[in-house]
Tab-separated table of C-alpha atoms in Angstrom:
chain	number	residue	atom	x	y	z
I	1	MET	CA	-1.398	-11.819	-0.624
I	2	THR	CA	-0.184	-8.531	0.716
I	3	GLY	CA	-2.448	-5.585	1.237
I	4	SER	CA	0.032	-3.404	-0.618
I	5	ALA	CA	-1.316	-4.015	-4.101
I	6	THR	CA	-1.997	-0.743	-5.818
I	7	GLY	CA	-4.411	0.197	-8.542
I	8	GLU	CA	-7.437	-1.738	-9.798
I	9	TYR	CA	-5.465	-4.749	-10.911
I	10	GLY	CA	-2.779	-4.950	-8.210
I	11	ASP	CA	0.948	-4.671	-8.852
I	12	ARG	CA	2.151	-8.206	-9.626
I	13	GLY	CA	1.162	-11.476	-11.245
I	14	THR	CA	1.143	-13.144	-14.632
I	15	TRP	CA	-1.134	-10.473	-16.103
I	16	HIS	CA	1.466	-7.782	-15.497
I	17	ARG	CA	4.181	-9.745	-17.252
I	18	LEU	CA	2.169	-9.403	-20.453
I	19	THR	CA	2.627	-6.429	-22.749
I	20	PRO	CA	-0.222	-3.917	-23.187
I	21	GLU	CA	-0.856	-5.411	-26.645
I	22	GLU	CA	-1.083	-8.934	-25.199
I	23	GLN	CA	-3.428	-7.774	-22.449
I	24	SER	CA	-5.569	-6.005	-25.037
I	25	ALA	CA	-5.806	-9.172	-27.129
I	26	LEU	CA	-7.145	-11.128	-24.146
I	27	ARG	CA	-9.533	-8.331	-23.159
I	28	SER	CA	-10.928	-8.242	-26.689
I	29	ALA	CA	-11.487	-12.004	-26.569
I	30	GLY	CA	-13.351	-11.990	-23.261
I	31	HIS	CA	-15.695	-10.141	-20.944
I	32	VAL	CA	-15.628	-8.971	-17.325
I	33	LYS	CA	-17.767	-10.817	-14.782
I	34	VAL	CA	-18.310	-10.117	-11.064
I	35	TRP	CA	-18.620	-12.987	-8.562
I	36	GLN	CA	-19.972	-12.715	-5.035
I	37	PRO	CA	-18.267	-14.393	-2.041
I	38	GLY	CA	-18.716	-18.162	-2.178
I	39	GLN	CA	-19.768	-18.275	-5.827
I	40	ILE	CA	-18.189	-21.002	-7.970
I	41	LEU	CA	-16.203	-19.816	-10.981
I	42	ALA	CA	-15.556	-23.359	-12.200
I	43	LEU	CA	-16.302	-26.778	-10.722
I	44	GLN	CA	-13.927	-29.739	-10.479
I	45	GLY	CA	-14.783	-32.240	-13.226
I	46	SER	CA	-16.604	-29.703	-15.386
I	47	PRO	CA	-15.697	-28.993	-19.041
I	48	PRO	CA	-12.906	-26.411	-19.522
I	49	THR	CA	-15.038	-23.782	-21.213
I	50	SER	CA	-12.977	-20.722	-20.276
I	51	MET	CA	-10.019	-19.230	-18.406
I	52	PHE	CA	-9.960	-16.318	-15.982
I	53	VAL	CA	-7.834	-13.290	-15.190
I	54	VAL	CA	-8.390	-12.103	-11.611
I	55	LEU	CA	-8.747	-8.318	-11.733
I	56	HIS	CA	-9.993	-7.737	-8.193
I	57	GLY	CA	-10.509	-9.959	-5.148
I	58	TRP	CA	-9.349	-13.459	-4.263
I	59	VAL	CA	-10.102	-16.904	-5.651
I	60	LYS	CA	-9.680	-20.143	-3.703
I	61	ILE	CA	-8.517	-23.236	-5.579
I	62	SER	CA	-9.591	-26.524	-3.975
I	63	ALA	CA	-10.052	-30.158	-4.948
I	64	THR	CA	-11.899	-33.219	-3.668
I	65	ASN	CA	-9.987	-36.494	-3.463
I	66	TYR	CA	-11.314	-40.027	-4.046
I	67	ARG	CA	-12.356	-40.282	-0.379
I	68	GLY	CA	-14.579	-37.224	-0.759
I	69	GLU	CA	-12.327	-34.960	1.293
I	70	ASP	CA	-12.114	-31.339	0.171
I	71	ALA	CA	-8.652	-29.791	0.377
I	72	PRO	CA	-7.460	-26.249	-0.440
I	73	LEU	CA	-4.664	-25.994	-2.971
I	74	ALA	CA	-4.025	-22.274	-3.302
I	75	ALA	CA	-5.474	-18.774	-3.267
I	76	ARG	CA	-4.956	-16.451	-6.217
I	77	GLY	CA	-5.364	-12.706	-6.181
I	78	PRO	CA	-5.251	-9.661	-8.457
I	79	ALA	CA	-3.286	-9.972	-11.720
I	80	GLU	CA	-3.189	-13.775	-11.577
I	81	ILE	CA	-4.424	-15.983	-14.423
I	82	VAL	CA	-6.371	-19.030	-13.195
I	83	GLY	CA	-8.069	-22.011	-14.772
I	84	GLU	CA	-5.905	-21.686	-17.866
I	85	LEU	CA	-4.394	-25.174	-18.142
I	86	ALA	CA	-7.626	-27.143	-18.566
I	87	PRO	CA	-8.641	-25.174	-21.694
I	88	ILE	CA	-5.179	-25.863	-23.110
I	89	SER	CA	-5.282	-29.613	-22.337
I	90	GLY	CA	-8.974	-30.027	-23.139
I	91	LEU	CA	-9.381	-32.189	-20.013
I	92	PRO	CA	-12.056	-31.690	-17.322
I	93	ARG	CA	-11.265	-29.282	-14.508
I	94	SER	CA	-8.936	-30.791	-11.899
I	95	ALA	CA	-10.008	-28.325	-9.192
I	96	THR	CA	-12.829	-26.036	-8.110
I	97	MET	CA	-12.385	-22.263	-8.154
I	98	SER	CA	-14.548	-20.176	-5.832
I	99	ALA	CA	-14.692	-16.508	-4.824
I	100	ILE	CA	-13.310	-15.707	-1.369
I	101	ASP	CA	-14.572	-12.123	-1.471
I	102	GLU	CA	-16.114	-10.075	-4.271
I	103	VAL	CA	-14.133	-11.074	-7.345
I	104	HIS	CA	-13.906	-9.367	-10.726
I	105	THR	CA	-12.524	-11.502	-13.526
I	106	LEU	CA	-11.870	-11.285	-17.198
I	107	VAL	CA	-13.491	-14.440	-18.603
I	108	VAL	CA	-12.084	-15.672	-21.923
I	109	PRO	CA	-13.912	-18.556	-23.677
I	110	ARG	CA	-11.730	-21.556	-24.539
I	111	GLU	CA	-11.741	-21.270	-28.334
I	112	LYS	CA	-10.990	-17.543	-28.267
I	113	PHE	CA	-8.270	-18.134	-25.675
I	114	LEU	CA	-6.612	-20.794	-27.838
I	115	GLY	CA	-6.830	-18.462	-30.814
I	116	VAL	CA	-5.048	-15.712	-28.882
I	117	LEU	CA	-2.320	-18.182	-27.851
I	118	ARG	CA	-1.803	-19.206	-31.474
I	119	ASP	CA	-1.501	-15.577	-32.550
I	120	ARG	CA	0.625	-14.509	-29.571
I	121	PRO	CA	2.809	-17.422	-28.418
I	122	ARG	CA	4.623	-15.309	-25.821
I	123	ILE	CA	1.430	-15.346	-23.743
I	124	ALA	CA	1.660	-19.144	-23.721
I	125	GLU	CA	5.296	-18.904	-22.595
I	126	GLU	CA	4.308	-16.737	-19.620
I	127	ILE	CA	1.446	-19.075	-18.711
I	128	PHE	CA	3.711	-22.128	-18.780
I	129	ARG	CA	6.330	-20.242	-16.768
I	130	THR	CA	3.717	-19.526	-14.103
I	131	ALA	CA	2.553	-23.154	-14.155
I	132	ALA	CA	6.130	-24.344	-13.588
I	133	ILE	CA	6.594	-21.953	-10.661
I	134	ARG	CA	3.319	-23.067	-9.102
I	135	LEU	CA	4.263	-26.737	-9.472
I	136	GLN	CA	7.570	-26.140	-7.701
I	137	GLN	CA	5.779	-24.256	-4.920
I	138	SER	CA	3.247	-27.061	-4.531
I	139	ASP	CA	6.015	-29.645	-4.254
I	140	ARG	CA	7.805	-27.507	-1.688
I	141	LEU	CA	4.614	-27.061	0.353
I	142	ARG	CA	4.087	-30.828	0.519
I	143	LEU	CA	7.702	-31.274	1.591
I	144	GLU	CA	7.515	-28.645	4.337
I	145	SER	CA	4.248	-30.006	5.752
I	146	GLY	CA	5.968	-33.241	6.773
I	147	GLY	CA	8.467	-31.973	9.348
I	148	PRO	CA	8.478	-33.440	12.886
I	149	ASP	CA	8.476	-30.221	14.970
I	150	PHE	CA	5.067	-28.629	14.472
I	151	PRO	CA	5.752	-24.925	15.215
I	152	GLN	CA	8.721	-25.106	12.827
I	153	ARG	CA	6.621	-27.028	10.307
I	154	LEU	CA	3.765	-24.531	10.530
I	155	ALA	CA	6.205	-21.646	10.085
I	156	ALA	CA	7.590	-23.347	6.960
I	157	VAL	CA	4.098	-23.955	5.570
I	158	LEU	CA	3.179	-20.287	6.118
I	159	VAL	CA	6.388	-19.169	4.391
I	160	GLU	CA	5.599	-21.360	1.387
I	161	LEU	CA	2.013	-20.090	1.251
I	162	ALA	CA	3.319	-16.509	1.336
I	163	LEU	CA	5.569	-17.272	-1.631
I	164	GLN	CA	2.599	-18.846	-3.389
I	165	HIS	CA	0.507	-15.738	-2.764
I	166	ALA	CA	3.161	-13.310	-3.994
I	167	LEU	CA	5.765	-14.509	-6.466
I	168	ASP	CA	7.993	-11.525	-5.682
I	169	TRP	CA	7.505	-11.631	-1.908
I	170	THR	CA	10.430	-10.323	0.124
I	171	ASP	CA	11.204	-10.722	3.812
I	172	GLY	CA	10.332	-7.109	4.551
I	173	LYS	CA	6.662	-7.243	3.533
I	174	GLN	CA	3.745	-8.356	5.661
I	175	VAL	CA	1.499	-10.894	3.954
I	176	ASP	CA	-2.187	-11.645	4.479
I	177	LEU	CA	-3.047	-15.310	3.874
I	178	ARG	CA	-6.746	-15.642	3.020
I	179	PHE	CA	-7.422	-19.071	4.540
I	180	ASN	CA	-9.529	-20.203	7.485
I	181	GLN	CA	-8.210	-22.517	10.194
I	182	GLY	CA	-9.637	-25.649	8.608
I	183	GLU	CA	-7.912	-24.876	5.319
I	184	LEU	CA	-4.600	-24.119	7.018
I	185	ALA	CA	-4.886	-27.394	8.930
I	186	SER	CA	-5.297	-29.202	5.597
I	187	PHE	CA	-2.176	-27.547	4.214
I	188	ALA	CA	-0.202	-28.455	7.345
I	189	ARG	CA	-1.715	-31.970	7.453
I	190	VAL	CA	-2.759	-31.713	11.109
I	191	SER	CA	-5.985	-31.536	13.092
I	192	ARG	CA	-7.627	-28.166	13.628
I	193	SER	CA	-6.880	-28.319	17.375
I	194	THR	CA	-3.181	-28.895	16.645
I	195	LEU	CA	-3.190	-25.987	14.204
I	196	ILE	CA	-4.774	-23.695	16.807
I	197	ARG	CA	-2.027	-24.561	19.295
I	198	GLY	CA	0.623	-23.887	16.652
I	199	LEU	CA	-0.896	-20.503	15.772
I	200	GLU	CA	-1.044	-19.613	19.459
I	201	GLU	CA	2.686	-20.284	19.719
I	202	LEU	CA	3.434	-18.183	16.635
I	203	ARG	CA	1.254	-15.373	18.001
I	204	ARG	CA	3.126	-15.576	21.305
I	205	LEU	CA	6.380	-15.136	19.388
I	206	GLY	CA	4.869	-12.121	17.632
I	207	VAL	CA	5.356	-13.414	14.085
I	208	VAL	CA	1.696	-13.735	13.049
I	209	ARG	CA	-1.649	-12.087	13.740
I	210	THR	CA	-4.915	-13.935	13.165
I	211	ALA	CA	-8.436	-12.836	12.265
I	212	ARG	CA	-11.462	-14.464	10.682
I	213	GLN	CA	-10.321	-16.327	7.562
I	214	ARG	CA	-6.984	-14.560	7.629
I	215	VAL	CA	-3.484	-15.008	9.001
I	216	THR	CA	-1.145	-12.021	8.725
I	217	ILE	CA	2.591	-12.667	8.748
I	218	THR	CA	3.767	-9.658	10.758
I	219	ARG	CA	7.479	-10.505	11.084
I	220	PRO	CA	8.452	-12.293	7.853
I	221	ARG	CA	12.169	-12.516	8.641
I	222	ALA	CA	11.468	-13.998	12.068
I	223	LEU	CA	9.059	-16.509	10.522
I	224	ARG	CA	11.758	-17.606	8.074
I	225	GLU	CA	14.150	-18.116	10.985
I	226	LEU	CA	11.599	-20.300	12.737
I	227	ALA	CA	10.995	-22.267	9.528
I	228	ALA	CA	14.744	-22.950	9.368
I	229	GLY	CA	14.763	-24.203	12.969
I	230	ARG	CA	16.421	-21.121	14.418
I	231	PRO	CA	15.048	-18.846	17.165
I	232	PRO	CA	13.546	-15.611	15.832
I	233	PRO	CA	15.491	-12.376	16.405
I	234	GLU	CA	14.452	-10.271	19.377
I	235	ASP	CA	13.751	-7.081	17.440
I	236	LYS	CA	10.322	-6.460	15.932
I	237	ALA	CA	11.607	-5.011	12.651
């Protein structure tokens, strides 16, 4: 997500679409917990005992398939609600949630969460709206990761990940994607060596900057042009 979030809880996300009264109802039902980098908030296959509101930091969502391969699904940052669907369905967790950096969350136990939803159905509407958006983004990411030309395909995957990180992302904002090279390779469905070559090409074009466990989209409009199969504009704006 972008580094432009302001205030303790950021400036976007499901949490900020709730009214102060709705936020207060969830706060009253839960408690704040701090997680250190690498700590597991919830494990795939575990009972859905609670949901989480990310107040500070970043959470990685990943899942293991039947072959035992671990794959990243998303990263969620400040003001996002995570792990909310399993408590609603009552089914075991479909993914693992872990802290990328120091994470502060509001943890709401399942029964209290369901009680709040019964009393305040608009919260449920916002949660289902977010779930629908995320499903569409996931479908789009799978579609974009199958293109034949890899630099174009990687550009498209990065664009979709940027939209996943920030629902209101616009072409004028730089975006930091909190994934390492192995995770990005999984999203793009390529080997790590192929990903490295693709990132080198995007760096050469001046559209991304890379660091440890981070890719920064520095020229969003140019990246979109590449994703569409067009050469990026010459200017650096």
